[in-house]
Amino acid sequence: MEMEQELDQLREEGMAAIASVGGMPELQQLKASLIGKNGRIGEYMQKLKELSRHQRPHFGKLVNQIKQELSDALDVRQGVLQEQKISKQILSQTIDRTLPGLRRLPGHLHPLTRVYNEIAEIFVAMGFDVVEGPEVETDWYNFEALNIHADHPARDEQDSFYISENMLMRTQTSPVQIRVMESMKSPPVHIVCPGRTFRRDAVDASHSPVFNQVEGLLVDEGITMSHLKATLEQFNREIFGQGVRTRFRPDFFPFTEPSCEVAVSCIICGGEGCSLCSRTGWLEILGAGMVHPQVLKNGGIDPRKYSGFAFGVGIDRIAMLKYSIDDIRLLYENDNRFLEQF
């Protein structure tokens, strides 16, 4: 009977202490002193060993019952204290209605996106279709089908990002041209292929391992170099202004023959010579040429019946020229101080 009275008293004292506790640290201390491993309930669990075999079941059940009641009361009190803490935080965080509201500034297009859209619109107006393709390509589409054979330096692992022996990140968007020619039953083909390309270039003011490119392809009966020149001259006038002049000089590319390097009169000095054009009066902007007969064959097109031209221009390069940007890294650093200028 004496132990039963002690347990009743423990219940009453514990309940009173739980109801009066005012903070979480104090509650945790009280919990440890009541039902913790070395708490008062634990002491009575040890005393059960001193009781007779007939008394243990009754008092063991009573001890566990009081422990459960105290544990439930502790959980309830913990919930109350947490609610009080949250309510106190809410009341302390009142809104100063005199403060000005937060401005939500309108967004605008990134300079690369603006140039991308402008280039696409120009060629769509000329009758070209915009198509896209995978950024991870096979060796066949990225090199072999474009007449870039196994001993070409572009295949070196120091120049390209290889994923496996036969898979790599595309180094140009030209593979899309092969895919389109394969999928079409017969010409005409008139497409532009914009997208990201990847090369293992060192990062500096004029090079980036990731850059954007637009390549174009037109294949039909009777296509000649004059069609290529007229198309690119029109494009240059649309993108840089009606007064710009275009220069074509012989060059070499494995997938075109003949090939040419295309430059425009400097958009800053008008061809007089300045630091931007290295005092030459000309700015090189793209490469082009007549599609090599072997490339047409690889695309499933008969080069004896059809001919075509192709060209490639860097979107980053055009953006840097149009907006007088002297460091390509600015286009990818996402610095709002730079982007807000456009």
mmCIF file of C-alpha atoms in Angstrom:
data_model
loop_
_atom_site.group_PDB
_atom_site.id
_atom_site.type_symbol
_atom_site.label_atom_id
_atom_site.label_comp_id
_atom_site.label_asym_id
_atom_site.label_seq_id
_atom_site.Cartn_x
_atom_site.Cartn_y
_atom_site.Cartn_z
ATOM 1 C CA MET A 1 0.000 0.000 0.000
ATOM 2 C CA GLU A 2 2.862 2.365 0.764
ATOM 3 C CA MET A 3 4.310 2.018 -2.754
ATOM 4 C CA GLU A 4 0.883 2.547 -4.303
ATOM 5 C CA GLN A 5 0.496 5.808 -2.369
ATOM 6 C CA GLU A 6 3.957 6.903 -3.470
ATOM 7 C CA LEU A 7 3.046 6.218 -7.095
ATOM 8 C CA ASP A 8 -0.199 8.194 -6.801
ATOM 9 C CA GLN A 9 1.751 11.070 -5.311
ATOM 10 C CA LEU A 10 4.306 10.836 -8.153
ATOM 11 C CA ARG A 11 1.479 11.045 -10.694
ATOM 12 C CA GLU A 12 -0.018 14.154 -9.075
ATOM 13 C CA GLU A 13 3.321 15.919 -8.668
ATOM 14 C CA GLY A 14 4.363 15.048 -12.209
ATOM 15 C CA MET A 15 1.088 16.268 -13.726
ATOM 16 C CA ALA A 16 1.334 19.528 -11.799
ATOM 17 C CA ALA A 17 4.936 20.078 -12.863
ATOM 18 C CA ILE A 18 4.094 19.380 -16.517
ATOM 19 C CA ALA A 19 1.176 21.824 -16.467
ATOM 20 C CA SER A 20 3.331 24.608 -15.016
ATOM 21 C CA VAL A 21 6.473 24.221 -17.133
ATOM 22 C CA GLY A 22 7.016 27.287 -19.316
ATOM 23 C CA GLY A 23 9.607 26.394 -21.942
ATOM 24 C CA MET A 24 10.974 23.594 -24.090
ATOM 25 C CA PRO A 25 14.356 23.265 -22.297
ATOM 26 C CA GLU A 26 12.601 22.966 -18.920
ATOM 27 C CA LEU A 27 10.150 20.455 -20.398
ATOM 28 C CA GLN A 28 12.994 18.261 -21.660
ATOM 29 C CA GLN A 29 14.646 18.349 -18.236
ATOM 30 C CA LEU A 30 11.355 17.438 -16.537
ATOM 31 C CA LYS A 31 10.824 14.584 -19.001
ATOM 32 C CA ALA A 32 14.242 13.156 -18.181
ATOM 33 C CA SER A 33 13.610 13.444 -14.416
ATOM 34 C CA LEU A 34 10.215 11.726 -14.632
ATOM 35 C CA ILE A 35 10.353 9.012 -17.300
ATOM 36 C CA GLY A 36 13.985 9.076 -18.386
ATOM 37 C CA LYS A 37 16.326 6.122 -17.920
ATOM 38 C CA ASN A 38 17.491 7.466 -14.554
ATOM 39 C CA GLY A 39 14.221 9.225 -13.675
ATOM 40 C CA ARG A 40 11.770 8.582 -10.848
ATOM 41 C CA ILE A 41 9.731 6.048 -12.797
ATOM 42 C CA GLY A 42 12.948 4.160 -13.443
ATOM 43 C CA GLU A 43 13.621 4.043 -9.701
ATOM 44 C CA TYR A 44 10.285 2.341 -9.096
ATOM 45 C CA MET A 45 10.976 -0.125 -11.885
ATOM 46 C CA GLN A 46 14.096 -1.129 -9.964
ATOM 47 C CA LYS A 47 12.084 -1.479 -6.727
ATOM 48 C CA LEU A 48 9.833 -4.084 -8.356
ATOM 49 C CA LYS A 49 12.657 -6.568 -7.860
ATOM 50 C CA GLU A 50 12.197 -6.207 -4.098
ATOM 51 C CA LEU A 51 8.510 -7.208 -4.184
ATOM 52 C CA SER A 52 7.141 -10.683 -3.914
ATOM 53 C CA ARG A 53 6.216 -12.689 -6.972
ATOM 54 C CA HIS A 54 2.516 -12.085 -6.316
ATOM 55 C CA GLN A 55 2.888 -8.288 -5.918
ATOM 56 C CA ARG A 56 5.007 -7.640 -9.010
ATOM 57 C CA PRO A 57 2.248 -7.939 -11.680
ATOM 58 C CA HIS A 58 -0.031 -5.437 -9.923
ATOM 59 C CA PHE A 59 2.634 -2.843 -9.198
ATOM 60 C CA GLY A 60 4.368 -3.378 -12.564
ATOM 61 C CA LYS A 61 1.117 -2.603 -14.346
ATOM 62 C CA LEU A 62 0.578 0.475 -12.148
ATOM 63 C CA VAL A 63 4.087 1.806 -12.826
ATOM 64 C CA ASN A 64 3.676 1.393 -16.617
ATOM 65 C CA GLN A 65 0.240 3.050 -16.481
ATOM 66 C CA ILE A 66 1.603 6.107 -14.641
ATOM 67 C CA LYS A 67 4.584 6.257 -17.035
ATOM 68 C CA GLN A 68 2.221 6.265 -20.018
ATOM 69 C CA GLU A 69 0.017 8.985 -18.467
ATOM 70 C CA LEU A 70 3.032 11.188 -17.765
ATOM 71 C CA SER A 71 4.397 10.574 -21.295
ATOM 72 C CA ASP A 72 1.070 11.549 -22.885
ATOM 73 C CA ALA A 73 0.886 14.680 -20.742
ATOM 74 C CA LEU A 74 4.444 15.616 -21.742
ATOM 75 C CA ASP A 75 3.556 15.251 -25.467
ATOM 76 C CA VAL A 76 0.464 17.421 -25.078
ATOM 77 C CA ARG A 77 2.427 20.090 -23.218
ATOM 78 C CA GLN A 78 5.138 20.019 -25.893
ATOM 79 C CA GLY A 79 2.523 20.703 -28.581
ATOM 80 C CA VAL A 80 1.111 23.601 -26.579
ATOM 81 C CA LEU A 81 4.535 25.149 -26.064
ATOM 82 C CA GLN A 82 5.357 24.854 -29.773
ATOM 83 C CA GLU A 83 2.108 26.581 -30.729
ATOM 84 C CA GLN A 84 2.821 29.349 -28.217
ATOM 85 C CA LYS A 85 6.299 29.811 -29.697
ATOM 86 C CA ILE A 86 4.929 30.079 -33.245
ATOM 87 C CA SER A 87 2.211 32.510 -32.184
ATOM 88 C CA LYS A 88 4.794 34.650 -30.422
ATOM 89 C CA GLN A 89 6.988 34.723 -33.560
ATOM 90 C CA ILE A 90 4.007 35.704 -35.720
ATOM 91 C CA LEU A 91 3.039 38.527 -33.373
ATOM 92 C CA SER A 92 6.619 39.799 -33.287
ATOM 93 C CA GLN A 93 6.861 39.875 -37.097
ATOM 94 C CA THR A 94 4.324 42.565 -37.732
ATOM 95 C CA ILE A 95 4.210 44.248 -41.135
ATOM 96 C CA ASP A 96 5.206 47.873 -41.394
ATOM 97 C CA ARG A 97 2.521 49.140 -43.738
ATOM 98 C CA THR A 98 4.458 52.360 -44.345
ATOM 99 C CA LEU A 99 7.285 50.534 -46.153
ATOM 100 C CA PRO A 100 7.227 50.641 -49.980
ATOM 101 C CA GLY A 101 6.200 47.449 -51.754
ATOM 102 C CA LEU A 102 8.624 45.131 -53.558
ATOM 103 C CA ARG A 103 8.967 45.859 -57.265
ATOM 104 C CA ARG A 104 8.640 42.927 -59.636
ATOM 105 C CA LEU A 105 10.748 43.969 -62.581
ATOM 106 C CA PRO A 106 9.675 42.786 -66.050
ATOM 107 C CA GLY A 107 11.954 40.254 -67.727
ATOM 108 C CA HIS A 108 13.417 40.438 -71.207
ATOM 109 C CA LEU A 109 15.174 38.177 -73.674
ATOM 110 C CA HIS A 110 18.837 37.245 -73.327
ATOM 111 C CA PRO A 111 21.002 38.755 -76.118
ATOM 112 C CA LEU A 112 21.730 35.268 -77.484
ATOM 113 C CA THR A 113 18.010 34.501 -77.652
ATOM 114 C CA ARG A 114 17.336 37.800 -79.378
ATOM 115 C CA VAL A 115 19.948 37.112 -82.058
ATOM 116 C CA TYR A 116 18.782 33.492 -82.385
ATOM 117 C CA ASN A 117 15.220 34.651 -83.057
ATOM 118 C CA GLU A 118 16.350 37.356 -85.468
ATOM 119 C CA ILE A 119 18.466 34.931 -87.514
ATOM 120 C CA ALA A 120 15.655 32.372 -87.620
ATOM 121 C CA GLU A 121 13.135 34.998 -88.760
ATOM 122 C CA ILE A 122 15.422 36.166 -91.578
ATOM 123 C CA PHE A 123 15.876 32.684 -93.015
ATOM 124 C CA VAL A 124 12.240 31.697 -92.526
ATOM 125 C CA ALA A 125 11.312 34.757 -94.596
ATOM 126 C CA MET A 126 13.620 33.392 -97.330
ATOM 127 C CA GLY A 127 11.770 30.077 -97.324
ATOM 128 C CA PHE A 128 13.977 28.019 -94.994
ATOM 129 C CA ASP A 129 12.600 25.688 -92.322
ATOM 130 C CA VAL A 130 14.045 25.650 -88.784
ATOM 131 C CA VAL A 131 14.981 22.153 -87.556
ATOM 132 C CA GLU A 132 16.828 20.871 -84.515
ATOM 133 C CA GLY A 133 18.697 17.690 -83.647
ATOM 134 C CA PRO A 134 20.395 15.837 -80.767
ATOM 135 C CA GLU A 135 23.345 17.382 -78.956
ATOM 136 C CA VAL A 136 24.901 13.935 -78.363
ATOM 137 C CA GLU A 137 25.884 12.528 -81.756
ATOM 138 C CA THR A 138 27.477 9.469 -83.278
ATOM 139 C CA ASP A 139 30.839 9.559 -85.014
ATOM 140 C CA TRP A 140 29.052 8.909 -88.313
ATOM 141 C CA TYR A 141 26.767 11.940 -88.252
ATOM 142 C CA ASN A 142 29.262 14.317 -86.653
ATOM 143 C CA PHE A 143 32.297 13.389 -88.747
ATOM 144 C CA GLU A 144 32.197 10.570 -91.279
ATOM 145 C CA ALA A 145 28.999 11.604 -93.088
ATOM 146 C CA LEU A 146 30.380 15.140 -93.354
ATOM 147 C CA ASN A 147 33.496 13.908 -95.176
ATOM 148 C CA ILE A 148 35.682 14.322 -92.068
ATOM 149 C CA HIS A 149 37.676 11.109 -92.158
ATOM 150 C CA ALA A 150 39.368 9.213 -89.358
ATOM 151 C CA ASP A 151 42.727 10.994 -89.704
ATOM 152 C CA HIS A 152 41.212 14.491 -89.502
ATOM 153 C CA PRO A 153 42.553 16.515 -86.526
ATOM 154 C CA ALA A 154 38.997 17.455 -85.442
ATOM 155 C CA ARG A 155 38.559 13.858 -84.280
ATOM 156 C CA ASP A 156 41.328 14.216 -81.716
ATOM 157 C CA GLU A 157 40.100 13.767 -78.137
ATOM 158 C CA GLN A 158 41.808 17.053 -77.305
ATOM 159 C CA ASP A 159 39.398 18.829 -79.646
ATOM 160 C CA SER A 160 36.086 17.056 -78.935
ATOM 161 C CA PHE A 161 34.125 15.859 -75.910
ATOM 162 C CA TYR A 162 33.860 12.084 -76.350
ATOM 163 C CA ILE A 163 31.315 10.134 -74.300
ATOM 164 C CA SER A 164 32.373 6.756 -75.695
ATOM 165 C CA GLU A 165 34.430 5.532 -78.621
ATOM 166 C CA ASN A 166 31.580 6.232 -81.026
ATOM 167 C CA MET A 167 29.582 8.948 -79.204
ATOM 168 C CA LEU A 168 30.467 12.591 -78.561
ATOM 169 C CA MET A 169 28.962 16.003 -77.943
ATOM 170 C CA ARG A 170 28.370 17.473 -81.383
ATOM 171 C CA THR A 171 31.038 19.920 -82.523
ATOM 172 C CA GLN A 172 28.697 21.615 -85.007
ATOM 173 C CA THR A 173 25.032 21.506 -86.010
ATOM 174 C CA SER A 174 25.884 20.057 -89.444
ATOM 175 C CA PRO A 175 24.844 16.515 -88.359
ATOM 176 C CA VAL A 176 21.242 17.750 -88.466
ATOM 177 C CA GLN A 177 21.690 18.352 -92.208
ATOM 178 C CA ILE A 178 22.584 14.689 -92.778
ATOM 179 C CA ARG A 179 19.640 13.519 -90.684
ATOM 180 C CA VAL A 180 17.234 15.721 -92.643
ATOM 181 C CA MET A 181 18.575 14.603 -96.036
ATOM 182 C CA GLU A 182 18.225 10.960 -94.947
ATOM 183 C CA SER A 183 14.635 11.486 -93.832
ATOM 184 C CA MET A 184 13.503 13.269 -97.016
ATOM 185 C CA LYS A 185 12.543 11.190 -100.021
ATOM 186 C CA SER A 186 13.926 13.771 -102.440
ATOM 187 C CA PRO A 187 14.949 17.450 -102.586
ATOM 188 C CA PRO A 188 14.302 20.322 -102.344
ATOM 189 C CA VAL A 189 15.867 20.724 -98.899
ATOM 190 C CA HIS A 190 15.990 24.212 -97.388
ATOM 191 C CA ILE A 191 16.724 24.230 -93.674
ATOM 192 C CA VAL A 192 18.594 26.129 -90.963
ATOM 193 C CA CYS A 193 19.785 24.212 -87.897
ATOM 194 C CA PRO A 194 20.349 26.296 -84.756
ATOM 195 C CA GLY A 195 21.611 24.885 -81.479
ATOM 196 C CA ARG A 196 24.373 24.453 -78.939
ATOM 197 C CA THR A 197 27.703 22.924 -79.930
ATOM 198 C CA PHE A 198 30.672 21.752 -77.885
ATOM 199 C CA ARG A 199 34.425 21.857 -78.413
ATOM 200 C CA ARG A 200 37.347 21.580 -76.029
ATOM 201 C CA ASP A 201 38.406 25.197 -76.345
ATOM 202 C CA ALA A 202 40.184 27.103 -73.606
ATOM 203 C CA VAL A 203 37.953 29.665 -71.910
ATOM 204 C CA ASP A 204 39.029 33.197 -72.771
ATOM 205 C CA ALA A 205 37.552 36.404 -74.158
ATOM 206 C CA SER A 206 36.847 34.872 -77.591
ATOM 207 C CA HIS A 207 36.488 31.116 -76.922
ATOM 208 C CA SER A 208 34.079 28.946 -74.950
ATOM 209 C CA PRO A 209 33.689 25.151 -74.757
ATOM 210 C CA VAL A 210 29.933 25.681 -75.272
ATOM 211 C CA PHE A 211 28.697 28.001 -77.992
ATOM 212 C CA ASN A 212 25.691 28.474 -80.264
ATOM 213 C CA GLN A 213 25.644 27.999 -84.006
ATOM 214 C CA VAL A 214 23.255 28.182 -86.959
ATOM 215 C CA GLU A 215 24.005 26.100 -90.030
ATOM 216 C CA GLY A 216 22.040 26.245 -93.248
ATOM 217 C CA LEU A 217 21.535 23.862 -96.145
ATOM 218 C CA LEU A 218 19.784 24.259 -99.490
ATOM 219 C CA VAL A 219 19.716 21.378 -101.979
ATOM 220 C CA ASP A 220 17.820 21.336 -105.261
ATOM 221 C CA GLU A 221 18.391 21.024 -108.986
ATOM 222 C CA GLY A 222 20.632 23.697 -110.517
ATOM 223 C CA ILE A 223 21.883 25.300 -107.268
ATOM 224 C CA THR A 224 25.114 27.245 -107.868
ATOM 225 C CA MET A 225 27.553 29.474 -106.042
ATOM 226 C CA SER A 226 25.559 32.512 -107.134
ATOM 227 C CA HIS A 227 22.582 31.301 -105.078
ATOM 228 C CA LEU A 228 24.856 31.012 -102.029
ATOM 229 C CA LYS A 229 26.255 34.510 -102.528
ATOM 230 C CA ALA A 230 22.846 36.079 -102.990
ATOM 231 C CA THR A 231 21.464 34.343 -99.889
ATOM 232 C CA LEU A 232 24.316 35.358 -97.615
ATOM 233 C CA GLU A 233 24.464 38.920 -98.925
ATOM 234 C CA GLN A 234 20.769 39.285 -98.146
ATOM 235 C CA PHE A 235 21.263 37.771 -94.688
ATOM 236 C CA ASN A 236 24.145 40.137 -93.899
ATOM 237 C CA ARG A 237 22.107 43.169 -94.916
ATOM 238 C CA GLU A 238 19.185 42.047 -92.755
ATOM 239 C CA ILE A 239 21.267 41.311 -89.675
ATOM 240 C CA PHE A 240 23.819 44.153 -89.852
ATOM 241 C CA GLY A 241 22.087 46.843 -91.893
ATOM 242 C CA GLN A 242 21.438 47.606 -95.543
ATOM 243 C CA GLY A 243 24.719 49.437 -96.019
ATOM 244 C CA VAL A 244 26.956 46.481 -95.100
ATOM 245 C CA ARG A 245 29.158 44.940 -97.800
ATOM 246 C CA THR A 246 29.991 41.223 -98.085
ATOM 247 C CA ARG A 247 33.321 39.691 -99.087
ATOM 248 C CA PHE A 248 33.886 36.072 -100.221
ATOM 249 C CA ARG A 249 37.387 34.554 -100.167
ATOM 250 C CA PRO A 250 38.462 30.976 -100.971
ATOM 251 C CA ASP A 251 38.803 28.663 -97.991
ATOM 252 C CA PHE A 252 38.714 24.942 -97.202
ATOM 253 C CA PHE A 253 36.143 22.811 -95.395
ATOM 254 C CA PRO A 254 35.927 19.014 -95.753
ATOM 255 C CA PHE A 255 32.156 19.067 -96.358
ATOM 256 C CA THR A 256 32.036 21.755 -99.061
ATOM 257 C CA GLU A 257 33.807 22.174 -102.406
ATOM 258 C CA PRO A 258 34.450 24.904 -103.365
ATOM 259 C CA SER A 259 34.472 26.613 -99.958
ATOM 260 C CA CYS A 260 34.691 30.224 -98.896
ATOM 261 C CA GLU A 261 35.200 32.448 -95.879
ATOM 262 C CA VAL A 262 32.585 35.201 -95.653
ATOM 263 C CA ALA A 263 33.268 38.605 -94.084
ATOM 264 C CA VAL A 264 31.299 41.837 -93.792
ATOM 265 C CA SER A 265 32.519 45.412 -93.810
ATOM 266 C CA CYS A 266 33.217 46.507 -90.239
ATOM 267 C CA ILE A 267 29.993 47.627 -88.584
ATOM 268 C CA ILE A 268 31.908 50.098 -86.390
ATOM 269 C CA CYS A 269 34.175 51.908 -88.840
ATOM 270 C CA GLY A 270 32.298 51.122 -92.062
ATOM 271 C CA GLY A 271 35.399 49.557 -93.587
ATOM 272 C CA GLU A 272 37.826 52.378 -92.774
ATOM 273 C CA GLY A 273 39.806 50.312 -90.250
ATOM 274 C CA CYS A 274 39.567 50.227 -86.440
ATOM 275 C CA SER A 275 40.614 48.112 -83.461
ATOM 276 C CA LEU A 276 37.564 45.837 -83.787
ATOM 277 C CA CYS A 277 38.472 44.783 -87.354
ATOM 278 C CA SER A 278 42.244 44.862 -86.667
ATOM 279 C CA ARG A 279 42.540 47.801 -89.093
ATOM 280 C CA THR A 280 41.480 45.625 -92.039
ATOM 281 C CA GLY A 281 37.982 47.040 -92.488
ATOM 282 C CA TRP A 282 36.491 43.496 -92.571
ATOM 283 C CA LEU A 283 34.980 41.141 -89.994
ATOM 284 C CA GLU A 284 34.938 37.404 -90.672
ATOM 285 C CA ILE A 285 31.565 35.989 -89.632
ATOM 286 C CA LEU A 286 30.973 32.591 -91.250
ATOM 287 C CA GLY A 287 32.134 29.787 -93.489
ATOM 288 C CA ALA A 288 30.227 28.441 -96.493
ATOM 289 C CA GLY A 289 30.489 26.570 -99.766
ATOM 290 C CA MET A 290 28.892 24.178 -102.214
ATOM 291 C CA VAL A 291 27.990 20.858 -100.593
ATOM 292 C CA HIS A 292 30.598 18.194 -101.345
ATOM 293 C CA PRO A 293 29.201 15.421 -103.626
ATOM 294 C CA GLN A 294 30.210 12.769 -101.079
ATOM 295 C CA VAL A 295 28.169 14.517 -98.366
ATOM 296 C CA LEU A 296 25.136 14.471 -100.657
ATOM 297 C CA LYS A 297 25.675 10.734 -101.238
ATOM 298 C CA ASN A 298 25.969 10.134 -97.495
ATOM 299 C CA GLY A 299 22.637 11.904 -97.077
ATOM 300 C CA GLY A 300 21.006 9.684 -99.705
ATOM 301 C CA ILE A 301 20.880 12.321 -102.468
ATOM 302 C CA ASP A 302 22.183 11.806 -106.007
ATOM 303 C CA PRO A 303 24.901 14.464 -106.618
ATOM 304 C CA ARG A 304 24.621 13.944 -110.383
ATOM 305 C CA LYS A 305 21.115 15.382 -110.288
ATOM 306 C CA TYR A 306 21.173 17.723 -107.321
ATOM 307 C CA SER A 307 23.547 20.298 -105.918
ATOM 308 C CA GLY A 308 23.408 22.531 -102.899
ATOM 309 C CA PHE A 309 25.130 25.021 -100.650
ATOM 310 C CA ALA A 310 25.755 25.082 -96.902
ATOM 311 C CA PHE A 311 26.916 27.690 -94.417
ATOM 312 C CA GLY A 312 27.561 28.024 -90.703
ATOM 313 C CA VAL A 313 27.494 31.109 -88.494
ATOM 314 C CA GLY A 314 28.092 31.501 -84.765
ATOM 315 C CA ILE A 315 25.212 33.089 -82.879
ATOM 316 C CA ASP A 316 27.640 34.212 -80.176
ATOM 317 C CA ARG A 317 29.830 35.893 -82.777
ATOM 318 C CA ILE A 318 26.887 37.786 -84.276
ATOM 319 C CA ALA A 319 25.679 38.873 -80.818
ATOM 320 C CA MET A 320 29.130 40.154 -79.881
ATOM 321 C CA LEU A 321 29.343 42.190 -83.079
ATOM 322 C CA LYS A 322 25.790 43.571 -82.922
ATOM 323 C CA TYR A 323 26.021 44.626 -79.282
ATOM 324 C CA SER A 324 29.765 45.504 -79.142
ATOM 325 C CA ILE A 325 30.542 42.805 -76.569
ATOM 326 C CA ASP A 326 34.275 42.227 -76.214
ATOM 327 C CA ASP A 327 34.224 39.075 -74.040
ATOM 328 C CA ILE A 328 32.194 35.942 -74.864
ATOM 329 C CA ARG A 329 32.182 34.936 -71.179
ATOM 330 C CA LEU A 330 29.765 37.781 -70.445
ATOM 331 C CA LEU A 331 27.102 35.906 -72.422
ATOM 332 C CA TYR A 332 27.231 32.933 -70.032
ATOM 333 C CA GLU A 333 27.982 34.396 -66.582
ATOM 334 C CA ASN A 334 24.368 35.523 -65.942
ATOM 335 C CA ASP A 335 25.476 38.811 -64.399
ATOM 336 C CA ASN A 336 22.371 41.009 -64.175
ATOM 337 C CA ARG A 337 24.480 44.145 -64.420
ATOM 338 C CA PHE A 338 25.403 43.037 -67.930
ATOM 339 C CA LEU A 339 22.077 41.492 -68.997
ATOM 340 C CA GLU A 340 19.996 44.499 -67.918
ATOM 341 C CA GLN A 341 21.597 46.505 -70.732
ATOM 342 C CA PHE A 342 19.642 44.586 -73.388
#
